[in-house]
Amino acid sequence: PDGGVRDAMTLILAFLALRLVVSLFFPATIDEAYAIAVSRDWSLSYYDHPPLGFSIAQAIVWLTGSTNIFVIRLPFILAGAASSWLVWDITRLAYGQRAAYWALGWFCVAPFFFISSGHFVVPDGPLNLALLATLRLVLPDLLSPDKGLRAARWLAAGFCFAVALASKYQAVLFGASALLFLLASPPHRRLLLSPVMWMTLVVGALGLMPMVAWNAAQDWISFGFQAGRAADDGTHLHPANFIVTILGQIVYLLPGTWAVMMWMSVRGILRPTPAADRIFGWFVVVPVAIFLAIALISTNSLPHWAMSGFVFGFPLVGRWCEAMYEKYRRWIDLAWRASVVGIPLLALGVGLQASHAVFTRPFFDTAPKQDLNWQMQHWSVLADRWEELGAPNAVVTVNWMTGAKAGHALGPGVAILPLDDPRHFQFLERPEHAAAIAVHPSDVGDSTAVIAEMLRLLEAGDYRTTGEPQVLRQMSGTHPRFEIVVIPVEPES
């Protein structure tokens, strides 16, 4: 490919269109439903994350009056397209247009960046966009450290870094990567003496203020939650979780992309020629190494935690593809063509199965056990039957996950009261001694056991039933997908 501006824009717009099509059919995931449900009450920060991602969802609902998931996803999809442009532009600046086009191409087809951070209502999209913008602003000065720092660019970068910090806690590791890079590179070490550098850091630190203020008022609950996810008791190693984390990263990035990133990043630190290799190498290696270490001592780590580091590996992948294309032309072309067709089709297929059961309806009378479960499906039957159920202003759920799906389906005005692990729901307004409906999903035909378990949990949670349990069926056309047990309840006192 030539990789000029026109080629880059064509590819970016093509994948923007693909994400829009996928979004039309993809139901809200649990994380998306949760973000929408808990952001209905504005907060300075949130139990799980800094405020920006959730606040964007809240702002779209307020501006449009719509809780349609396609509408709420639009700014996140546009952020994915803008991140694509920055990946191209950063690589162009460092290695030229041909390498930039390859970097852009592999970024577009990487499953995590195509379907999750470039699509879903999650903090990763704003985080990646802000981090890429931060580096793009200062990259010219980092590539030519002898020419001094342009204060306006660095202060603008500080603002972008503040946005990243207000998006997701992983942004802190970008700052750690930058510091280690500056210390490890003799030509850049003197930049630490510049007042511009420290003014930039002060501006960036402003992004932490909302989380610090909110956590201080809540006994540092969010910081404690994240620290608890990062490690167990610290006395045992978990090699199985370490391997699962690496395999997850490989799936999220594609195997060849992951392998090239890891090789080129380590090589960039050990043999930093050209200088850009060292920059990208440090920004990849630091968060990846930290989260792999966490995966070794924890069973709660997730593969996508390191993606804010891997996003800076795409310029290195572009550089490798440009250098090795003639040698490995057949394999690179084959991998690219398979990915550019397969990844969007896979995402669309999952969305169509989740929303319409297109692959199981012709062969099964009801959803098979192997079908995508309630976490990936609409809960529209709950909203459709809510008036018949008495339309109370509260829903009791087992935990935040079922609360998220119920809250998103029912919209504002219905409080979510999880019995356990409430996450941010515990900070939302709760009605006083209100009648409620307890809900829980079930596989088709398994509702009897679910009812018995729900009655036990409700009694333990000091709720008493006020009516007979009912079972609602979520359908795709005439095809039953799963059931929702509903039990009228009220508090014991």
Coordinates of C-alpha atoms in Angstrom, one line a residue:
P1 CA 0.0 0.0 0.0
D2 CA 1.0 3.6 -0.6
G3 CA -0.4 4.6 2.8
G4 CA -1.1 8.3 2.0
V5 CA -3.7 10.4 3.7
R6 CA -6.4 9.4 1.2
D7 CA -5.7 5.6 1.8
A8 CA -5.7 6.1 5.5
M9 CA -9.0 8.0 5.6
T10 CA -10.6 5.4 3.3
L11 CA -9.6 2.6 5.7
I12 CA -10.7 4.5 8.8
L13 CA -14.1 5.4 7.3
A14 CA -14.6 1.8 6.1
F15 CA -14.0 0.5 9.6
L16 CA -16.1 3.3 11.1
A17 CA -19.0 2.1 8.8
L18 CA -18.4 -1.5 9.8
R19 CA -18.6 -0.7 13.5
L20 CA -21.8 1.3 13.0
V21 CA -23.4 -1.7 11.2
V22 CA -22.2 -4.1 14.0
S23 CA -23.6 -1.7 16.6
L24 CA -27.1 -1.8 15.0
F25 CA -27.4 -5.5 15.9
F26 CA -25.2 -5.9 19.0
P27 CA -27.2 -5.7 22.3
A28 CA -25.8 -3.9 25.3
T29 CA -23.1 -5.9 27.1
I30 CA -23.2 -6.1 30.9
D31 CA -20.4 -3.5 31.2
E32 CA -22.3 -1.1 28.9
A33 CA -25.6 -1.7 30.6
Y34 CA -23.9 -1.0 34.0
A35 CA -22.3 2.2 32.7
I36 CA -25.6 3.5 31.5
A37 CA -27.6 2.5 34.6
V38 CA -25.2 3.9 37.3
S39 CA -24.4 7.1 35.4
R40 CA -28.0 8.3 35.6
D41 CA -27.1 9.9 38.9
W42 CA -24.2 12.2 38.3
S43 CA -21.1 11.5 40.4
L44 CA -17.7 13.1 40.8
S45 CA -16.3 9.6 40.2
Y46 CA -17.5 6.0 40.3
Y47 CA -16.8 2.9 42.2
D48 CA -15.2 1.1 39.3
H49 CA -13.7 3.8 37.2
P50 CA -12.9 7.5 37.0
P51 CA -15.8 9.6 35.8
L52 CA -15.3 10.4 32.1
G53 CA -16.5 7.2 30.4
F54 CA -19.7 7.0 32.5
S55 CA -20.2 10.8 32.2
I56 CA -20.1 10.6 28.4
A57 CA -22.9 8.0 28.5
Q58 CA -24.9 10.2 30.8
A59 CA -24.4 13.2 28.6
I60 CA -25.7 11.4 25.5
V61 CA -28.8 10.3 27.3
W62 CA -29.4 13.8 28.6
L63 CA -28.8 15.4 25.2
T64 CA -30.8 13.0 23.1
G65 CA -33.4 11.7 25.6
S66 CA -32.6 8.2 24.2
T67 CA -31.4 5.1 26.0
N68 CA -31.0 3.3 22.8
I69 CA -27.6 1.5 22.9
F70 CA -26.7 2.5 19.3
V71 CA -27.2 6.2 20.1
I72 CA -25.2 6.0 23.3
R73 CA -22.3 4.2 21.6
L74 CA -21.9 6.9 18.9
P75 CA -19.2 9.0 20.7
F76 CA -17.3 5.9 21.6
I77 CA -17.4 4.7 18.0
L78 CA -16.2 8.1 16.9
A79 CA -13.4 8.0 19.5
G80 CA -12.3 4.7 17.9
A81 CA -12.1 6.3 14.5
A82 CA -10.1 9.2 15.9
S83 CA -7.7 6.8 17.6
S84 CA -7.2 5.1 14.3
W85 CA -6.2 8.3 12.8
L86 CA -3.7 9.0 15.6
V87 CA -2.1 5.6 15.2
W88 CA -1.6 6.3 11.6
D89 CA -0.3 9.8 12.2
I90 CA 2.1 8.8 15.0
T91 CA 3.5 6.0 12.9
R92 CA 3.9 8.3 9.9
L93 CA 5.8 10.8 12.0
A94 CA 8.1 8.1 13.3
Y95 CA 8.6 5.8 10.4
G96 CA 6.9 7.1 7.3
Q97 CA 3.6 6.6 5.4
R98 CA 4.0 3.0 4.3
A99 CA 4.7 1.8 7.9
A100 CA 1.9 4.1 9.1
Y101 CA -0.6 2.3 6.8
W102 CA 0.4 -1.1 8.1
A103 CA 0.1 0.1 11.7
L104 CA -3.4 1.5 10.9
G105 CA -4.5 -1.7 9.2
W106 CA -3.5 -4.0 12.1
F107 CA -5.0 -1.6 14.6
C108 CA -8.3 -1.6 12.7
V109 CA -8.6 -5.4 12.6
A110 CA -7.3 -6.1 16.2
P111 CA -10.4 -7.6 17.8
F112 CA -10.1 -5.6 21.0
F113 CA -9.7 -2.2 19.3
F114 CA -12.3 -3.0 16.6
I115 CA -15.2 -4.2 18.8
S116 CA -14.5 -3.2 22.4
S117 CA -12.5 0.0 22.8
G118 CA -13.6 1.3 19.4
H119 CA -17.2 0.5 19.9
F120 CA -18.6 -0.3 23.3
V121 CA -19.6 2.1 26.1
V122 CA -16.5 1.4 28.2
P123 CA -13.7 3.7 29.5
D124 CA -11.1 2.2 27.2
G125 CA -12.1 4.2 24.1
P126 CA -11.7 7.6 25.7
L127 CA -8.5 6.4 27.5
N128 CA -6.8 5.3 24.3
L129 CA -7.8 8.4 22.4
A130 CA -6.5 10.7 25.1
L131 CA -3.2 8.7 25.5
L132 CA -2.6 8.7 21.8
A133 CA -3.2 12.4 21.6
T134 CA -0.8 13.0 24.5
L135 CA 2.0 11.2 22.7
R136 CA 1.2 12.7 19.3
L137 CA 1.6 16.2 20.7
V138 CA 5.0 15.7 22.2
L139 CA 6.4 13.1 19.7
P140 CA 8.2 15.7 17.5
D141 CA 10.1 17.0 20.5
L142 CA 10.9 13.4 21.6
L143 CA 12.2 12.5 18.2
S144 CA 14.5 15.6 18.2
P145 CA 15.3 16.2 21.9
D146 CA 18.2 18.6 21.2
K147 CA 15.8 21.2 19.9
G148 CA 14.1 22.0 23.2
L149 CA 10.5 21.7 24.3
R150 CA 7.6 23.7 22.8
A151 CA 5.6 24.8 25.8
A152 CA 2.2 25.1 24.1
R153 CA 2.4 21.5 22.8
W154 CA 3.5 20.1 26.1
L155 CA 0.8 21.9 28.1
A156 CA -1.8 20.7 25.6
A157 CA -0.4 17.2 26.1
G158 CA -0.8 17.7 29.8
F159 CA -4.5 18.4 29.3
C160 CA -4.9 15.3 27.2
F161 CA -3.1 13.3 29.9
A162 CA -5.6 14.7 32.4
V163 CA -8.4 13.4 30.2
A164 CA -6.8 10.0 30.1
L165 CA -6.4 10.0 33.9
A166 CA -10.1 10.9 34.2
S167 CA -11.0 8.0 31.9
K168 CA -9.3 4.9 33.5
Y169 CA -6.7 4.2 36.2
Q170 CA -4.4 2.5 33.6
A171 CA -3.4 6.0 32.5
V172 CA -1.0 6.2 35.5
L173 CA 1.1 3.6 33.8
F174 CA 1.5 5.8 30.7
G175 CA 3.2 8.4 33.1
A176 CA 5.4 5.7 34.6
S177 CA 6.4 4.5 31.1
A178 CA 7.3 8.1 30.1
L179 CA 9.4 8.6 33.2
L180 CA 11.3 5.3 32.7
F181 CA 11.9 6.2 29.0
L182 CA 13.3 9.6 29.9
L183 CA 15.6 8.1 32.5
A184 CA 16.8 5.3 30.3
S185 CA 17.5 7.5 27.3
P186 CA 20.6 9.7 27.6
P187 CA 19.6 12.3 25.0
H188 CA 16.2 12.7 26.8
R189 CA 17.3 12.7 30.4
R190 CA 18.0 16.4 30.4
L191 CA 14.4 17.1 29.5
L192 CA 13.5 16.2 33.1
L193 CA 15.2 19.5 34.1
S194 CA 12.9 21.5 32.0
P195 CA 10.2 23.5 33.9
V196 CA 7.9 22.8 30.9
M197 CA 8.0 19.1 31.7
W198 CA 6.9 19.7 35.3
M199 CA 4.2 22.2 34.3
T200 CA 2.9 19.5 32.0
L201 CA 2.8 17.0 34.8
V202 CA 0.9 19.5 37.0
V203 CA -1.7 20.0 34.3
G204 CA -2.0 16.3 33.8
A205 CA -2.4 15.6 37.6
L206 CA -5.6 17.7 37.5
G207 CA -7.3 14.7 35.9
L208 CA -6.8 12.8 39.2
M209 CA -8.6 15.4 41.3
P210 CA -12.2 14.2 40.8
M211 CA -11.3 10.6 41.8
V212 CA -9.2 11.7 44.8
A213 CA -12.0 14.0 46.1
W214 CA -14.7 11.3 45.6
N215 CA -12.6 8.5 47.1
A216 CA -11.6 10.6 50.1
A217 CA -15.3 11.1 50.8
Q218 CA -16.0 7.4 50.4
D219 CA -13.1 6.0 52.5
W220 CA -11.0 5.3 49.4
I221 CA -13.4 2.6 48.3
S222 CA -12.6 2.7 44.6
F223 CA -8.8 2.5 45.1
G224 CA -9.3 -0.4 47.5
F225 CA -11.5 -2.2 45.0
Q226 CA -9.0 -1.9 42.2
A227 CA -6.1 -2.9 44.5
G228 CA -8.1 -6.0 45.5
R229 CA -8.6 -7.0 41.9
A230 CA -4.9 -6.7 41.2
A231 CA -3.7 -9.2 43.8
D232 CA -5.0 -12.1 46.0
D233 CA -3.4 -12.9 49.3
G234 CA 0.0 -12.6 47.6
T235 CA 1.3 -16.0 49.0
H236 CA 0.7 -18.1 45.9
L237 CA 1.6 -18.0 42.3
H238 CA -1.0 -18.6 39.6
P239 CA 0.7 -19.8 36.4
A240 CA -2.6 -21.0 34.9
N241 CA -4.0 -17.4 35.2
F242 CA -0.7 -16.1 33.7
I243 CA -1.1 -18.3 30.7
V244 CA -4.8 -17.5 30.3
T245 CA -3.9 -13.8 30.4
I246 CA -1.3 -14.2 27.6
L247 CA -3.7 -16.2 25.5
G248 CA -6.3 -13.5 26.0
Q249 CA -3.9 -10.8 24.8
I250 CA -3.1 -12.9 21.8
V251 CA -6.8 -13.3 20.9
Y252 CA -7.5 -9.5 21.5
L253 CA -4.6 -8.5 19.2
L254 CA -4.3 -11.4 16.8
P255 CA -1.4 -13.9 17.2
G256 CA 1.0 -12.3 14.6
T257 CA 0.4 -8.8 15.9
W258 CA 1.0 -9.8 19.5
A259 CA 4.2 -11.7 18.6
V260 CA 5.6 -8.8 16.5
M261 CA 4.7 -6.3 19.2
M262 CA 6.4 -8.2 22.0
W263 CA 9.6 -8.8 19.9
M264 CA 9.8 -5.3 18.6
S265 CA 9.1 -3.7 22.0
V266 CA 11.8 -5.6 23.8
R267 CA 14.2 -5.0 20.8
G268 CA 13.4 -1.3 20.9
I269 CA 14.5 -1.0 24.5
L270 CA 17.6 -3.1 24.1
R271 CA 18.6 -1.9 20.6
P272 CA 17.0 1.5 20.2
T273 CA 17.8 2.3 16.6
P274 CA 16.0 4.4 15.4
A275 CA 15.1 6.4 18.5
A276 CA 11.4 6.0 18.0
D277 CA 11.8 2.3 18.7
R278 CA 12.9 3.1 22.3
I279 CA 9.9 5.4 22.8
F280 CA 7.3 2.9 21.7
G281 CA 9.1 0.0 23.3
W282 CA 8.9 1.6 26.8
F283 CA 5.2 2.5 26.4
V284 CA 4.4 -1.1 25.5
V285 CA 6.7 -3.0 27.9
V286 CA 5.9 -1.2 31.2
P287 CA 2.2 -1.8 31.4
V288 CA 2.4 -5.2 29.8
A289 CA 5.1 -6.4 32.3
I290 CA 3.2 -5.0 35.3
F291 CA -0.1 -6.7 34.3
L292 CA 1.6 -10.0 33.5
A293 CA 3.2 -9.8 36.9
I294 CA -0.2 -9.2 38.4
A295 CA -1.6 -12.1 36.5
L296 CA 1.0 -14.4 38.1
I297 CA 0.0 -13.4 41.6
S298 CA -3.8 -13.0 41.1
T299 CA -6.8 -15.0 39.8
N300 CA -8.8 -11.8 39.2
S301 CA -6.7 -10.1 36.4
L302 CA -8.1 -9.6 32.9
P303 CA -6.2 -9.7 29.6
H304 CA -7.5 -6.3 28.4
W305 CA -5.9 -4.4 31.3
A306 CA -2.7 -4.1 29.3
M307 CA -4.3 -2.9 26.1
S308 CA -3.5 0.7 27.0
G309 CA 0.2 -0.3 26.6
F310 CA -0.3 -2.5 23.5
V311 CA -1.9 0.4 21.7
F312 CA 1.6 1.9 21.3
G313 CA 2.9 -1.2 19.7
F314 CA 1.1 -0.7 16.4
P315 CA 3.7 1.7 15.1
L316 CA 6.3 -1.0 15.7
V317 CA 4.1 -3.6 13.9
G318 CA 3.9 -1.1 11.0
R319 CA 7.6 -0.7 10.9
W320 CA 8.2 -4.5 10.9
C321 CA 5.6 -5.1 8.1
E322 CA 7.3 -2.4 6.0
A323 CA 10.7 -3.9 6.5
M324 CA 9.7 -7.5 6.1
Y325 CA 7.0 -7.3 3.5
E326 CA 9.1 -8.5 0.6
K327 CA 10.4 -11.4 2.6
Y328 CA 7.1 -12.5 4.0
R329 CA 4.7 -11.0 1.5
R330 CA 2.6 -14.2 1.1
W331 CA 2.0 -14.6 4.8
I332 CA 1.4 -11.0 5.6
D333 CA -1.1 -10.6 2.8
L334 CA -2.8 -13.8 3.8
A335 CA -3.1 -12.8 7.4
W336 CA -4.3 -9.3 6.5
R337 CA -7.0 -10.5 4.1
A338 CA -8.2 -13.1 6.5
S339 CA -8.4 -10.6 9.3
V340 CA -10.0 -7.8 7.4
V341 CA -12.8 -10.1 6.3
G342 CA -13.0 -12.4 9.3
I343 CA -12.9 -10.1 12.3
P344 CA -15.9 -7.8 11.1
L345 CA -17.9 -10.9 10.1
L346 CA -17.2 -12.5 13.4
A347 CA -18.3 -9.4 15.3
L348 CA -21.4 -9.1 13.1
G349 CA -22.2 -12.8 13.6
V350 CA -22.0 -12.5 17.4
G351 CA -24.2 -9.5 17.3
L352 CA -26.8 -11.2 15.1
Q353 CA -26.8 -14.3 17.3
A354 CA -27.1 -12.3 20.5
S355 CA -30.0 -10.2 19.2
H356 CA -31.8 -12.6 16.8
A357 CA -30.5 -16.1 17.3
V358 CA -29.8 -16.4 13.6
F359 CA -27.6 -19.5 13.9
T360 CA -29.7 -21.5 16.4
R361 CA -33.3 -20.7 15.5
P362 CA -33.3 -22.9 12.3
F363 CA -32.1 -26.0 14.3
F364 CA -33.4 -25.7 17.9
D365 CA -36.9 -25.2 19.4
T366 CA -35.4 -23.3 22.3
A367 CA -32.0 -21.8 23.0
P368 CA -29.4 -24.5 23.5
K369 CA -27.0 -24.5 26.5
Q370 CA -24.2 -23.4 24.2
D371 CA -26.0 -20.2 23.1
L372 CA -24.9 -16.8 24.2
N373 CA -26.5 -16.3 27.5
W374 CA -28.5 -13.5 29.1
Q375 CA -25.4 -11.4 29.6
M376 CA -25.2 -10.8 25.8
Q377 CA -28.9 -10.5 25.1
H378 CA -31.7 -7.9 25.3
W379 CA -34.0 -7.9 28.3
S380 CA -36.9 -6.3 26.5
V381 CA -39.5 -8.6 27.9
L382 CA -39.0 -7.1 31.3
A383 CA -39.8 -3.6 30.1
D384 CA -42.7 -4.9 27.9
R385 CA -44.4 -6.6 30.9
W386 CA -43.5 -4.0 33.6
E387 CA -46.9 -2.4 33.7
E388 CA -48.5 -5.8 34.2
L389 CA -46.2 -6.4 37.1
G390 CA -47.4 -3.3 38.8
A391 CA -44.5 -1.0 37.7
P392 CA -42.8 -0.6 41.1
N393 CA -40.0 1.9 41.4
A394 CA -37.4 -0.6 42.6
V395 CA -35.9 -3.9 41.4
V396 CA -34.0 -6.4 43.7
T397 CA -31.3 -8.3 42.0
V398 CA -28.6 -10.8 43.1
N399 CA -25.7 -8.6 42.1
W400 CA -24.5 -5.7 40.0
M401 CA -24.5 -7.7 36.7
T402 CA -28.2 -8.7 36.8
G403 CA -28.9 -5.2 38.2
A404 CA -27.1 -3.7 35.2
K405 CA -29.2 -5.5 32.6
A406 CA -32.5 -4.9 34.5
G407 CA -31.6 -1.2 35.0
H408 CA -30.8 -0.6 31.4
A409 CA -33.9 -2.4 30.2
L410 CA -36.3 -0.5 32.5
G411 CA -34.6 3.0 32.2
P412 CA -34.6 5.9 34.7
G413 CA -37.0 6.0 37.5
V414 CA -36.5 2.4 38.7
A415 CA -33.9 1.9 41.5
I416 CA -31.7 -1.1 41.4
L417 CA -31.1 -2.9 44.8
P418 CA -28.5 -5.7 44.5
L419 CA -28.4 -8.2 47.4
D420 CA -24.6 -8.7 47.0
D421 CA -21.7 -7.0 45.3
P422 CA -23.6 -3.8 44.4
R423 CA -20.7 -1.9 42.9
H424 CA -21.8 1.7 42.3
F425 CA -25.5 0.9 42.8
Q426 CA -24.8 1.3 46.5
F427 CA -24.3 5.1 46.0
L428 CA -27.5 5.7 44.0
E429 CA -30.7 7.0 45.5
R430 CA -32.8 4.2 47.2
P431 CA -36.5 4.5 47.8
E432 CA -37.8 4.2 51.3
H433 CA -39.6 0.9 52.2
A434 CA -40.8 0.5 48.6
A435 CA -42.5 -2.4 47.0
A436 CA -40.2 -4.0 44.5
I437 CA -39.8 -6.8 42.0
A438 CA -37.0 -9.3 42.4
V439 CA -35.6 -10.6 39.1
H440 CA -33.1 -13.2 38.0
P441 CA -32.4 -14.8 34.7
S442 CA -32.7 -18.6 34.1
D443 CA -32.1 -21.0 31.2
V444 CA -35.3 -22.1 29.7
G445 CA -36.8 -24.9 31.9
D446 CA -34.6 -24.2 34.9
S447 CA -36.8 -21.6 36.5
T448 CA -38.0 -23.8 39.4
A449 CA -34.5 -24.1 40.8
V450 CA -33.9 -20.4 40.3
I451 CA -37.1 -19.5 42.1
A452 CA -36.1 -21.7 45.1
E453 CA -32.6 -20.1 45.3
M454 CA -34.1 -16.6 44.9
L455 CA -36.5 -17.1 47.7
R456 CA -33.6 -18.2 50.0
L457 CA -31.5 -15.2 49.0
L458 CA -34.4 -12.8 49.5
E459 CA -35.2 -14.1 53.0
A460 CA -31.5 -13.8 53.9
G461 CA -31.6 -10.2 52.6
D462 CA -34.6 -9.3 54.8
Y463 CA -37.2 -9.2 52.0
R464 CA -40.6 -10.9 52.1
T465 CA -42.6 -12.0 49.1
T466 CA -45.9 -10.2 48.4
G467 CA -47.1 -12.4 45.5
E468 CA -46.5 -15.5 43.5
P469 CA -43.4 -15.9 41.4
Q470 CA -43.9 -15.5 37.7
V471 CA -41.6 -16.5 34.8
L472 CA -41.2 -14.3 31.7
R473 CA -39.7 -15.6 28.5
Q474 CA -37.3 -13.5 26.4
M475 CA -38.0 -14.4 22.8
S476 CA -36.3 -13.9 19.5
G477 CA -39.3 -14.0 17.3
T478 CA -40.9 -17.3 18.3
H479 CA -37.6 -18.7 19.6
P480 CA -37.3 -18.7 23.5
R481 CA -33.9 -17.5 24.5
F482 CA -34.0 -17.4 28.3
E483 CA -36.4 -16.8 31.2
I484 CA -36.6 -14.1 33.8
V485 CA -38.0 -15.1 37.2
V486 CA -39.9 -12.2 38.8
I487 CA -41.1 -12.2 42.4
P488 CA -43.0 -9.3 44.1
V489 CA -41.3 -8.4 47.4
E490 CA -41.0 -5.7 50.0
P491 CA -38.5 -5.1 52.8
E492 CA -39.2 -6.8 56.1
S493 CA -39.1 -3.5 58.0

